[in-house]
Coordinates of C-alpha atoms in Angstrom, one line a residue:
Chain A
M1 CA -27.5 16.6 -48.5
P2 CA -24.5 16.2 -50.8
I3 CA -21.1 15.2 -49.4
S4 CA -18.5 17.9 -50.0
P5 CA -14.9 17.2 -50.9
D6 CA -14.0 18.9 -47.6
E7 CA -15.9 16.2 -45.7
V8 CA -14.2 13.5 -47.7
E9 CA -10.9 15.2 -46.8
H10 CA -11.8 15.1 -43.1
V11 CA -12.8 11.5 -43.1
A12 CA -9.6 10.6 -45.1
Q13 CA -7.5 12.4 -42.5
L14 CA -9.1 10.5 -39.7
A15 CA -8.3 7.2 -41.6
R16 CA -4.8 8.5 -42.4
L17 CA -5.5 8.3 -46.1
E18 CA -3.9 10.6 -48.6
L19 CA -6.3 11.4 -51.5
T20 CA -5.8 13.4 -54.7
D21 CA -8.4 16.0 -55.6
Q22 CA -9.7 13.8 -58.3
E23 CA -10.2 10.9 -55.7
K24 CA -11.9 13.3 -53.3
R25 CA -14.5 14.3 -55.9
K26 CA -14.9 10.7 -56.9
F27 CA -15.4 9.4 -53.3
A28 CA -17.7 12.4 -52.5
G29 CA -20.0 11.2 -55.3
Q30 CA -19.9 7.6 -54.1
L31 CA -20.4 8.3 -50.4
D32 CA -23.3 10.6 -51.4
A33 CA -24.9 7.8 -53.4
I34 CA -24.6 5.4 -50.5
L35 CA -25.9 7.8 -47.9
T36 CA -28.8 8.8 -50.1
Y37 CA -29.7 5.1 -50.5
M38 CA -29.5 4.6 -46.7
E39 CA -31.8 7.7 -46.3
K40 CA -34.5 5.7 -48.0
L41 CA -34.6 3.4 -44.9
N42 CA -35.8 6.4 -42.8
E43 CA -39.0 6.3 -44.8
L44 CA -39.9 3.0 -43.1
D45 CA -41.9 3.1 -39.9
T46 CA -39.8 1.2 -37.4
S47 CA -41.7 2.1 -34.3
G48 CA -42.3 -1.0 -32.3
V49 CA -39.4 -2.9 -34.0
E50 CA -36.6 -4.1 -31.6
P51 CA -33.3 -2.6 -32.6
M52 CA -31.0 -5.1 -34.2
L53 CA -27.8 -5.2 -32.2
H54 CA -25.7 -7.3 -34.6
G55 CA -25.9 -8.6 -38.1
V56 CA -25.3 -12.1 -36.9
E57 CA -27.8 -13.9 -34.7
G58 CA -26.8 -15.2 -31.3
R59 CA -24.9 -14.2 -28.3
Q60 CA -21.2 -13.8 -27.5
P61 CA -19.6 -17.0 -26.2
A62 CA -17.0 -16.6 -23.5
R63 CA -13.9 -18.6 -22.5
P64 CA -12.5 -19.5 -19.1
D65 CA -9.8 -17.2 -17.8
S66 CA -6.7 -19.3 -18.1
A67 CA -3.4 -18.1 -19.5
G68 CA -1.9 -19.9 -22.4
P69 CA 1.4 -19.7 -24.4
S70 CA 2.2 -16.4 -26.2
L71 CA 4.2 -16.0 -29.4
P72 CA 8.0 -16.3 -29.1
R73 CA 9.2 -12.7 -29.1
D74 CA 11.2 -13.0 -32.3
E75 CA 8.1 -14.1 -34.0
A76 CA 6.1 -11.2 -32.5
L77 CA 8.6 -8.7 -33.7
R78 CA 9.2 -10.2 -37.1
N79 CA 6.8 -8.1 -39.1
A80 CA 8.0 -4.9 -37.5
P81 CA 10.0 -2.5 -39.7
E82 CA 12.3 -1.8 -36.8
S83 CA 12.9 -3.3 -33.3
Q84 CA 15.4 -2.8 -30.6
N85 CA 16.1 -4.8 -27.4
G86 CA 12.8 -6.7 -27.7
F87 CA 10.8 -3.5 -28.3
F88 CA 9.0 -2.3 -31.4
R89 CA 10.9 0.8 -32.5
V90 CA 8.8 3.6 -33.9
P91 CA 9.3 7.2 -34.9
P92 CA 9.3 9.5 -31.9
I93 CA 5.9 10.2 -30.3
I94 CA 5.3 13.7 -29.1
D95 CA 2.7 13.8 -26.5
Chain B
M1 CA 4.3 24.3 -6.1
L2 CA 1.9 26.3 -8.3
C3 CA 3.9 28.3 -10.8
L4 CA 1.5 30.7 -12.5
T5 CA 2.5 34.0 -13.8
A6 CA 1.2 37.2 -12.2
P7 CA -1.5 39.1 -14.1
E8 CA -0.3 41.6 -16.7
A9 CA -0.1 45.2 -15.6
G10 CA -3.3 47.1 -16.1
V11 CA -5.5 44.0 -16.2
R12 CA -8.5 44.4 -13.9
V13 CA -8.8 41.5 -11.6
S14 CA -12.3 40.7 -10.1
D15 CA -12.7 39.1 -6.8
M16 CA -15.6 36.9 -7.8
E17 CA -15.7 33.6 -5.9
Y18 CA -15.7 30.5 -8.1
E19 CA -16.2 26.8 -7.2
P20 CA -14.9 23.9 -9.2
V21 CA -17.0 21.2 -10.8
I22 CA -15.0 18.0 -11.0
G23 CA -15.7 14.7 -12.7
L24 CA -13.3 11.8 -12.7
E25 CA -12.7 8.9 -15.0
T26 CA -11.0 5.9 -13.3
H27 CA -9.3 3.1 -15.1
A28 CA -8.8 -0.1 -13.1
E29 CA -7.1 -3.2 -14.5
L30 CA -9.1 -6.3 -13.7
L31 CA -7.7 -9.2 -11.7
T32 CA -7.5 -11.8 -14.4
E33 CA -4.9 -14.3 -15.3
S34 CA -5.3 -13.8 -19.1
K35 CA -6.1 -10.9 -21.4
L36 CA -9.6 -9.8 -22.4
W37 CA -9.7 -11.3 -25.9
C38 CA -6.9 -13.8 -25.9
R39 CA -5.0 -16.2 -23.6
C40 CA -1.8 -14.2 -23.2
S41 CA -0.8 -13.7 -19.6
T42 CA -1.5 -10.3 -17.9
R43 CA 1.5 -10.7 -15.5
F44 CA 3.2 -7.4 -14.7
G45 CA 6.9 -6.7 -15.2
E46 CA 7.8 -9.4 -17.7
P47 CA 10.3 -8.7 -20.5
P48 CA 8.9 -6.6 -23.3
N49 CA 6.7 -8.2 -25.9
T50 CA 6.8 -11.7 -24.4
Q51 CA 3.1 -11.7 -23.8
T52 CA 1.6 -11.1 -27.2
C53 CA -0.1 -13.2 -29.9
P54 CA -1.8 -12.5 -33.2
I55 CA -5.0 -11.4 -31.4
C56 CA -3.5 -8.7 -29.2
L57 CA -1.0 -7.7 -31.9
G58 CA -3.9 -6.8 -34.1
M59 CA -3.0 -9.2 -36.9
P60 CA -5.6 -9.5 -39.7
G61 CA -8.1 -12.4 -39.7
V62 CA -8.1 -13.1 -36.0
L63 CA -11.2 -13.2 -33.8
P64 CA -11.4 -12.1 -30.2
V65 CA -13.1 -14.4 -27.6
L66 CA -14.4 -12.8 -24.4
N67 CA -12.8 -13.7 -21.1
E68 CA -15.7 -14.7 -18.9
R69 CA -13.9 -13.8 -15.7
A70 CA -13.2 -10.3 -16.9
F71 CA -16.8 -9.8 -17.8
E72 CA -17.9 -11.1 -14.4
L73 CA -15.6 -8.8 -12.5
A74 CA -16.8 -5.8 -14.5
L75 CA -20.4 -6.8 -13.8
R76 CA -19.6 -7.2 -10.1
A77 CA -18.0 -3.7 -10.0
A78 CA -21.0 -2.2 -11.8
L79 CA -23.3 -3.8 -9.3
A80 CA -21.2 -2.7 -6.3
L81 CA -21.5 0.8 -7.8
N82 CA -25.3 0.5 -7.8
C83 CA -25.6 0.7 -11.6
A84 CA -28.5 -0.3 -13.7
I85 CA -27.2 -3.2 -16.0
N86 CA -27.8 -3.1 -19.7
R87 CA -28.9 -6.6 -20.9
P88 CA -27.7 -7.4 -23.4
T89 CA -24.7 -5.1 -23.5
F90 CA -22.3 -4.8 -26.5
F91 CA -18.9 -3.5 -27.4
D92 CA -17.9 -0.7 -29.7
R93 CA -14.7 0.3 -31.6
K94 CA -13.0 3.5 -30.6
N95 CA -10.8 4.5 -33.4
Y96 CA -7.5 6.4 -33.0
Y97 CA -3.9 6.1 -34.0
Y98 CA -1.2 5.6 -31.5
P99 CA 1.8 3.2 -31.5
D100 CA 0.7 1.5 -28.3
L101 CA -2.6 0.5 -30.0
P102 CA -1.8 -2.1 -32.5
K103 CA -5.3 -2.5 -34.0
N104 CA -5.7 1.2 -34.5
Y105 CA -8.9 0.9 -32.5
Q106 CA -9.7 0.1 -28.9
V107 CA -12.5 -2.3 -28.2
S108 CA -14.5 -0.4 -25.6
Q109 CA -18.2 0.4 -24.9
N110 CA -20.0 3.6 -25.9
Y111 CA -23.6 3.0 -27.0
C112 CA -24.6 0.4 -24.5
N113 CA -22.4 0.4 -21.4
L114 CA -22.5 -2.5 -19.1
G115 CA -23.6 -0.3 -16.2
E116 CA -25.2 3.1 -16.1
D117 CA -26.7 5.5 -13.5
G118 CA -25.0 4.3 -10.4
W119 CA -23.7 6.0 -7.3
I120 CA -21.1 5.7 -4.6
E121 CA -21.2 7.1 -1.1
I122 CA -18.1 9.0 0.0
P123 CA -17.3 10.4 3.5
V124 CA -17.3 14.3 3.4
D125 CA -17.2 16.2 6.7
A126 CA -18.2 13.2 8.8
E127 CA -21.2 12.6 6.6
L128 CA -21.9 10.4 3.6
R129 CA -22.4 12.1 0.3
R130 CA -23.5 10.5 -2.9
V131 CA -21.5 10.9 -6.1
G132 CA -23.3 9.8 -9.3
I133 CA -21.7 7.2 -11.5
H134 CA -22.5 8.0 -15.1
N135 CA -21.4 4.7 -16.4
V136 CA -19.1 1.7 -15.9
H137 CA -17.8 -0.2 -18.9
L138 CA -15.4 -2.8 -20.0
E139 CA -12.6 -2.2 -22.4
E140 CA -9.0 -3.3 -23.3
D141 CA -5.9 -1.6 -22.1
A142 CA -3.2 -0.3 -24.6
G143 CA 0.5 -1.2 -24.6
K144 CA 3.2 1.0 -23.2
N145 CA 5.4 3.6 -25.0
L146 CA 8.9 4.4 -23.9
H147 CA 10.3 7.6 -25.2
A148 CA 14.0 7.3 -25.8
Q149 CA 16.7 9.7 -26.8
H150 CA 19.9 8.1 -27.9
G151 CA 22.9 10.1 -29.2
G152 CA 20.7 12.7 -30.6
A153 CA 18.4 10.2 -32.3
H154 CA 14.8 10.4 -31.1
Y155 CA 12.6 7.4 -31.3
S156 CA 10.0 5.6 -29.2
L157 CA 9.9 2.0 -28.1
V158 CA 6.7 0.0 -27.7
D159 CA 5.9 -2.9 -25.4
L160 CA 2.6 -4.6 -26.1
N161 CA 2.5 -6.9 -23.1
R162 CA -0.2 -4.8 -21.6
A163 CA -2.2 -4.5 -24.8
G164 CA -5.5 -6.3 -24.4
T165 CA -5.5 -6.4 -20.6
P166 CA -9.0 -6.1 -19.3
L167 CA -9.7 -2.6 -18.1
L168 CA -12.7 -1.2 -16.2
E169 CA -13.6 2.4 -16.8
I170 CA -15.7 4.2 -14.2
V171 CA -17.0 7.6 -15.2
T172 CA -18.5 9.9 -12.5
R173 CA -21.0 12.6 -13.1
P174 CA -19.5 16.1 -12.6
E175 CA -20.6 16.2 -9.0
M176 CA -17.5 16.9 -6.9
H177 CA -16.8 20.4 -5.8
S178 CA -13.4 20.4 -4.0
V179 CA -10.1 18.6 -4.1
A180 CA -11.1 17.0 -0.7
E181 CA -14.2 15.5 -2.3
A182 CA -12.3 14.1 -5.2
D183 CA -9.7 12.7 -2.8
A184 CA -12.4 11.1 -0.7
F185 CA -14.0 9.7 -3.9
M186 CA -10.7 8.1 -5.1
H187 CA -9.9 6.5 -1.7
T188 CA -13.5 5.2 -1.3
L189 CA -13.6 3.8 -4.9
R190 CA -10.1 2.2 -4.5
R191 CA -11.3 0.5 -1.3
L192 CA -14.5 -0.6 -3.0
L193 CA -12.6 -2.2 -5.9
L194 CA -10.2 -3.9 -3.5
Y195 CA -13.1 -5.2 -1.4
A196 CA -15.0 -6.5 -4.5
G197 CA -11.8 -8.2 -5.5
V198 CA -12.0 -6.8 -9.0
S199 CA -8.6 -5.0 -9.2
D200 CA -5.4 -5.0 -7.2
C201 CA -5.4 -1.2 -7.6
K202 CA -1.6 -1.0 -7.5
M203 CA -1.0 2.5 -8.7
Q204 CA 2.8 2.0 -9.0
E205 CA 2.1 -0.7 -11.5
G206 CA -0.5 1.3 -13.4
S207 CA -3.4 -0.8 -12.3
L208 CA -5.3 2.3 -11.2
R209 CA -5.2 5.5 -13.3
F210 CA -7.3 8.6 -13.4
E211 CA -8.4 11.4 -15.7
A212 CA -10.1 14.5 -14.4
S213 CA -12.4 17.1 -16.0
V214 CA -12.6 20.5 -14.3
S215 CA -14.6 23.6 -14.8
M216 CA -15.3 26.6 -12.7
R217 CA -18.6 28.4 -12.0
P218 CA -19.5 31.3 -9.8
A219 CA -19.9 29.9 -6.3
G220 CA -23.5 28.9 -5.5
S221 CA -24.6 28.9 -9.2
D222 CA -25.6 25.7 -10.9
G223 CA -24.4 26.3 -14.4
L224 CA -21.4 24.6 -16.0
G225 CA -18.3 26.4 -17.2
T226 CA -15.9 25.4 -19.9
R227 CA -14.5 22.0 -19.2
V228 CA -10.8 21.2 -19.2
E229 CA -9.6 17.6 -19.2
V230 CA -6.4 16.5 -17.5
K231 CA -4.7 13.3 -18.4
N232 CA -1.7 11.3 -17.2
L233 CA -2.8 11.0 -13.5
N234 CA -1.2 7.9 -12.2
S235 CA -1.8 8.3 -8.5
I236 CA -4.2 9.9 -6.1
K237 CA -1.5 12.4 -5.3
A238 CA -1.2 13.3 -8.9
V239 CA -4.9 14.0 -9.2
R240 CA -4.8 16.2 -6.1
G241 CA -1.9 18.2 -7.6
A242 CA -3.5 18.5 -11.0
L243 CA -6.8 19.6 -9.5
E244 CA -5.2 22.2 -7.3
Y245 CA -3.2 23.5 -10.2
E246 CA -6.2 23.6 -12.6
I247 CA -8.6 25.3 -10.1
E248 CA -6.0 28.0 -9.5
R249 CA -5.3 28.4 -13.2
Q250 CA -8.9 28.7 -14.3
T251 CA -9.9 30.9 -11.4
R252 CA -7.1 33.3 -12.2
R253 CA -8.1 33.4 -15.9
L254 CA -11.8 34.1 -15.0
R255 CA -10.9 36.8 -12.5
E256 CA -8.8 38.5 -15.2
G257 CA -11.7 38.3 -17.6
R258 CA -10.0 35.8 -19.9
P259 CA -12.1 32.8 -21.0
V260 CA -11.1 29.3 -20.1
E261 CA -10.3 27.4 -23.3
M262 CA -11.7 24.0 -23.9
E263 CA -8.7 21.7 -24.1
T264 CA -7.0 18.6 -22.9
R265 CA -3.9 19.0 -20.7
L266 CA -1.2 16.6 -19.6
W267 CA -0.1 16.6 -16.0
D268 CA 3.6 16.6 -15.3
A269 CA 3.9 15.3 -11.8
E270 CA 7.6 16.0 -11.5
R271 CA 7.2 19.7 -12.3
G272 CA 3.8 20.1 -10.6
R273 CA 2.2 21.6 -13.7
S274 CA 0.1 20.7 -16.7
A275 CA 0.6 21.7 -20.3
V276 CA -1.8 21.8 -23.3
M277 CA -2.0 18.4 -25.1
R278 CA -4.6 19.3 -27.6
T279 CA -7.1 22.1 -28.1
K280 CA -10.8 22.0 -29.0
E281 CA -9.9 22.3 -32.7
E282 CA -7.8 19.2 -32.5
A283 CA -10.3 17.3 -30.5
Q284 CA -10.4 13.6 -31.2
D285 CA -13.1 12.2 -33.4
Y286 CA -13.2 8.5 -32.3
R287 CA -15.9 7.4 -34.8
Y288 CA -17.3 4.8 -32.4
F289 CA -19.2 2.0 -34.1
P290 CA -20.4 -1.4 -32.8
E291 CA -17.6 -4.0 -32.8
P292 CA -18.6 -6.4 -35.6
D293 CA -16.2 -9.1 -34.4
L294 CA -18.1 -9.6 -31.1
L295 CA -21.7 -10.4 -30.5
P296 CA -23.8 -8.8 -27.8
V297 CA -23.3 -10.3 -24.4
E298 CA -26.4 -11.7 -22.7
I299 CA -26.7 -11.8 -18.9
S300 CA -29.3 -14.3 -17.7
D301 CA -31.4 -13.6 -14.5
R302 CA -29.6 -16.5 -12.8
E303 CA -26.2 -15.1 -13.8
L304 CA -27.1 -11.7 -12.6
A305 CA -28.4 -13.0 -9.3
R306 CA -25.2 -15.1 -8.8
V307 CA -22.9 -12.1 -9.5
R308 CA -25.0 -9.8 -7.3
A309 CA -24.6 -12.3 -4.5
S310 CA -20.8 -12.1 -4.9
V311 CA -20.7 -8.4 -4.2
P312 CA -19.4 -8.1 -0.7
E313 CA -20.7 -5.8 2.0
M314 CA -19.1 -2.4 1.2
P315 CA -16.5 -0.9 3.5
V316 CA -18.6 2.0 4.7
L317 CA -21.5 -0.3 5.7
R318 CA -19.2 -2.8 7.2
R319 CA -17.6 -0.2 9.4
S320 CA -20.9 1.0 10.8
R321 CA -21.9 -2.6 11.4
F322 CA -18.7 -3.2 13.3
E323 CA -19.4 -0.2 15.5
R324 CA -23.0 -1.3 16.1
D325 CA -22.7 -5.1 16.4
Y326 CA -19.3 -5.4 18.1
G327 CA -19.3 -2.2 20.1
L328 CA -16.0 -1.1 18.5
S329 CA -14.8 2.5 18.5
E330 CA -15.1 4.4 15.3
Y331 CA -11.3 4.3 15.0
N332 CA -11.0 0.5 15.6
A333 CA -13.9 -0.2 13.2
S334 CA -12.2 1.9 10.5
V335 CA -8.8 0.2 10.9
L336 CA -10.4 -3.3 10.9
T337 CA -12.5 -2.6 7.8
D338 CA -9.8 -0.8 5.8
S339 CA -9.1 -4.0 3.9
K340 CA -11.5 -6.8 3.4
Q341 CA -8.9 -9.4 4.4
V342 CA -8.5 -7.8 7.8
A343 CA -12.2 -7.4 8.3
D344 CA -12.8 -11.1 7.3
Y345 CA -10.0 -12.2 9.7
F346 CA -11.5 -10.2 12.6
E347 CA -14.9 -11.7 12.0
A348 CA -13.5 -15.2 11.8
C349 CA -11.7 -14.6 15.1
V350 CA -14.9 -13.4 16.8
A351 CA -16.8 -16.4 15.5
A352 CA -14.3 -18.6 17.2
Y353 CA -14.2 -16.6 20.4
D354 CA -16.9 -14.0 21.1
S355 CA -14.9 -11.3 22.7
P356 CA -14.7 -8.6 19.9
G357 CA -13.0 -5.9 22.0
S358 CA -10.0 -7.9 23.1
V359 CA -9.8 -9.7 19.7
A360 CA -9.8 -6.2 18.0
N361 CA -7.0 -5.0 20.3
W362 CA -4.9 -8.1 19.7
I363 CA -5.3 -8.0 15.9
M364 CA -4.5 -4.2 15.7
N365 CA -1.7 -4.1 18.3
E366 CA 0.0 -7.4 17.7
A367 CA -1.0 -9.2 14.5
L368 CA -1.2 -6.2 12.2
A369 CA 1.9 -4.7 13.7
L370 CA 3.7 -7.9 12.9
T371 CA 2.4 -8.4 9.4
N372 CA 3.0 -4.8 8.5
R373 CA 6.6 -5.0 9.7
R374 CA 7.0 -8.1 7.6
G375 CA 5.3 -6.5 4.6
I376 CA 2.7 -9.2 4.3
G377 CA -1.0 -9.2 4.2
I378 CA -3.1 -10.8 7.0
A379 CA -4.2 -13.4 4.5
E380 CA -0.6 -14.6 4.4
F381 CA -0.3 -14.6 8.2
E382 CA 0.6 -18.1 9.5
I383 CA -1.8 -18.0 12.4
S384 CA -5.3 -18.8 11.5
P385 CA -8.1 -16.6 13.0
E386 CA -9.3 -19.6 15.0
R387 CA -5.9 -20.1 16.5
L388 CA -5.4 -16.4 17.2
A389 CA -8.8 -16.5 19.0
G390 CA -7.6 -19.4 21.1
L391 CA -4.6 -17.3 22.2
V392 CA -6.7 -14.3 23.1
R393 CA -9.0 -16.7 25.1
L394 CA -6.1 -17.9 27.2
L395 CA -5.0 -14.4 27.8
N396 CA -8.5 -13.2 28.8
E397 CA -9.0 -16.2 31.1
G398 CA -5.9 -15.2 32.9
R399 CA -4.1 -18.4 32.1
I400 CA -1.2 -16.5 30.5
N401 CA -0.1 -12.9 30.8
A402 CA 0.3 -10.5 27.9
R403 CA 4.1 -10.9 27.7
V404 CA 3.8 -14.7 27.5
A405 CA 1.0 -14.3 24.9
R406 CA 3.2 -12.3 22.7
D407 CA 6.0 -14.9 23.1
I408 CA 3.6 -17.7 22.3
M409 CA 2.3 -15.9 19.2
H410 CA 5.9 -15.9 17.8
K411 CA 6.3 -19.5 18.7
M412 CA 3.0 -20.3 17.0
I413 CA 4.4 -18.9 13.8
D414 CA 7.7 -20.8 14.2
T415 CA 6.3 -24.1 15.1
G416 CA 2.9 -24.2 13.6
K417 CA 1.4 -25.4 16.9
D418 CA -1.6 -23.9 18.6
A419 CA -1.6 -21.8 21.7
P420 CA -2.9 -24.3 24.3
T421 CA -0.3 -26.9 23.1
L422 CA 2.6 -24.4 23.4
V423 CA 1.5 -23.2 26.8
R424 CA 1.3 -26.7 28.0
E425 CA 4.7 -27.7 26.5
E426 CA 6.5 -24.6 27.7
G427 CA 4.8 -24.8 31.1
A428 CA 4.0 -21.1 30.4
E429 CA 0.8 -21.0 32.4
Q430 CA 0.5 -17.9 34.4
V431 CA 1.2 -18.4 38.1
S432 CA -1.7 -16.9 39.8
D433 CA -1.5 -19.0 42.9
R434 CA -0.5 -17.1 46.0
S435 CA 1.3 -19.9 47.7
A436 CA 3.4 -20.5 44.6
L437 CA 4.3 -16.9 44.2
D438 CA 5.0 -16.2 47.9
P439 CA 8.6 -17.6 48.0
V440 CA 9.4 -15.6 44.9
I441 CA 8.0 -12.4 46.4
Q442 CA 10.0 -13.1 49.6
Q443 CA 13.2 -13.6 47.6
V444 CA 12.8 -10.5 45.6
I445 CA 12.3 -8.3 48.7
E446 CA 15.4 -9.8 50.3
E447 CA 17.6 -9.4 47.2
N448 CA 16.5 -5.8 46.3
P449 CA 17.0 -3.6 49.3
Q450 CA 17.2 -0.3 47.3
P451 CA 13.7 -0.4 45.7
V452 CA 12.3 -1.7 49.0
Q453 CA 13.8 1.2 50.8
D454 CA 12.5 3.6 48.2
Y455 CA 9.0 2.2 48.5
L456 CA 9.1 2.4 52.3
A457 CA 10.3 6.0 52.0
G458 CA 7.1 6.8 50.1
S459 CA 8.0 6.2 46.5
K460 CA 5.1 3.9 45.6
K461 CA 6.5 3.7 42.0
A462 CA 9.4 1.5 43.2
V463 CA 7.1 -1.4 43.3
G464 CA 7.3 -1.6 39.6
A465 CA 11.0 -2.5 39.7
L466 CA 10.2 -5.3 42.2
V467 CA 7.4 -6.7 40.0
G468 CA 9.9 -6.7 37.2
Q469 CA 12.2 -8.9 39.3
V470 CA 9.3 -11.2 40.2
M471 CA 8.6 -11.6 36.4
R472 CA 12.3 -12.3 35.8
L473 CA 12.5 -15.0 38.5
S474 CA 9.3 -16.6 37.4
R475 CA 10.5 -16.6 33.7
G476 CA 7.6 -14.3 32.8
K477 CA 4.9 -16.6 34.1
A478 CA 3.8 -14.7 37.2
D479 CA 0.5 -12.8 37.1
P480 CA 2.0 -9.2 37.3
K481 CA -1.2 -7.8 38.8
L482 CA -1.2 -10.3 41.6
A483 CA 2.5 -9.9 42.1
G484 CA 2.1 -6.2 42.6
Q485 CA -0.7 -6.7 45.0
M486 CA 1.3 -9.2 47.1
L487 CA 4.4 -7.0 47.1
R488 CA 2.5 -4.0 48.3
Q489 CA 0.8 -6.0 51.1
K490 CA 4.1 -7.4 52.3
L491 CA 5.9 -4.1 52.1
D492 CA 3.1 -2.2 53.8
R493 CA 3.3 -4.7 56.7
M494 CA 7.1 -3.9 57.0
Q495 CA 6.4 -0.3 57.8

């Protein structure tokens, strides 16, 4: 099923991306090609095959629960466009 | 407190009875020292943005590492809630944009939750009722936004100290049908989480938060109506208020023949009402996908058995055991099992001195009264259970009276000595020897003609005043029962 420019627009909005009409058409074609390719996998009979949980083998290591040093606050705020009284300052949020 | 408008004129209002169908999502911050994916501290109330690092700030190129304690606590909670455990379990990204979420996604679980299909028993009308737990999963908390208005300029301030704090989410099945049931569920769950030691559940610090989903259906039917979600419920009281409001609002709409819209509402505790936050059309699309930065987490049989063994006896069961094994009243058993610390303290006392009734009374009337007044928990009480048991033993054996015992308890706190030592040092042993009391009784009768006359004139109560004098003269050491008996004998002979 071909991907429509509207679907591209929806996905772009979710990712907070602004696309031109030309880009939407272009990405629709690309996404379509990728999904059609992936469709091919459905032709395989995977019954009896354990689902793969992750692309990397192995299991998640864990660390002990002990607190360590954090960044100095100035350092933490340094990349922020705006800060105030030790806070990040952002445009107003309307809940 | 409900402020809903009256139906418009001309609208036919049905009198159909509806019942609510309620589900609750509970968020509980886990009791860890450090965050879920990094070593930043989780301490509450520190200056803003002093507990952050590249990992919890969402800087590119960093890799999260799982906090083993957080995982264990989540597993313990899932087991305490009778869940089936997914082995292995894995994490997913929940994608949304909000300034308190620096990575633009929250690491959570969606496709393979740690625990599923559990249940909890809640007390409803003096019986236990099961509420199904749909799932229990582990995720990270977001930061905090502060909405500021300064000289006409609107902006928001963000503190990311909380971002990345381990958070347990517990999702019930929609199986509660009244505000009272939801209330019983929240209290029972809170006590369970405290008992299991997984969260401090301090609602004033945001350690325990709720979201509710409510729909209405004709009473007695088993369909499901359109569901409304209510967010921003930061206390049990807020949930109650929001549920009452929502039940009233939806019932009114249905009776007026207007459909309930599927939407998310935000509770305003101050004004006692909720307002639409987003409609169905604006519903979030979180685009969950497996978290590529974390591998699946395996739980070995041995690990599972170890954590299962760390799940304490749950409060409801402990209460009935206290009634059964120690012969305590329902009330005493419920007070003593309200917190795990108190229940542990009681059982340690009984292990040292097998007199559950008097130990229970002494803990409830004296020890807890004192710790409550001082605003400390029994775990911080200076007197160990063994020593408190020793004190109660002296009292029960008649070697000290209750007044002296109370006095000794305070001295135990001040001096750190045990009861027998203090009783010996103070010479506080109760005088229950007739020959030792006799001169005191004699003196009291001679020095207090008025009560003596009253007694002889038939006012038997007057003996109380005389016993008081005996206690005063003996510096509290006389056995008051014996003193009363001896006084009455002597006075009766004077008639």
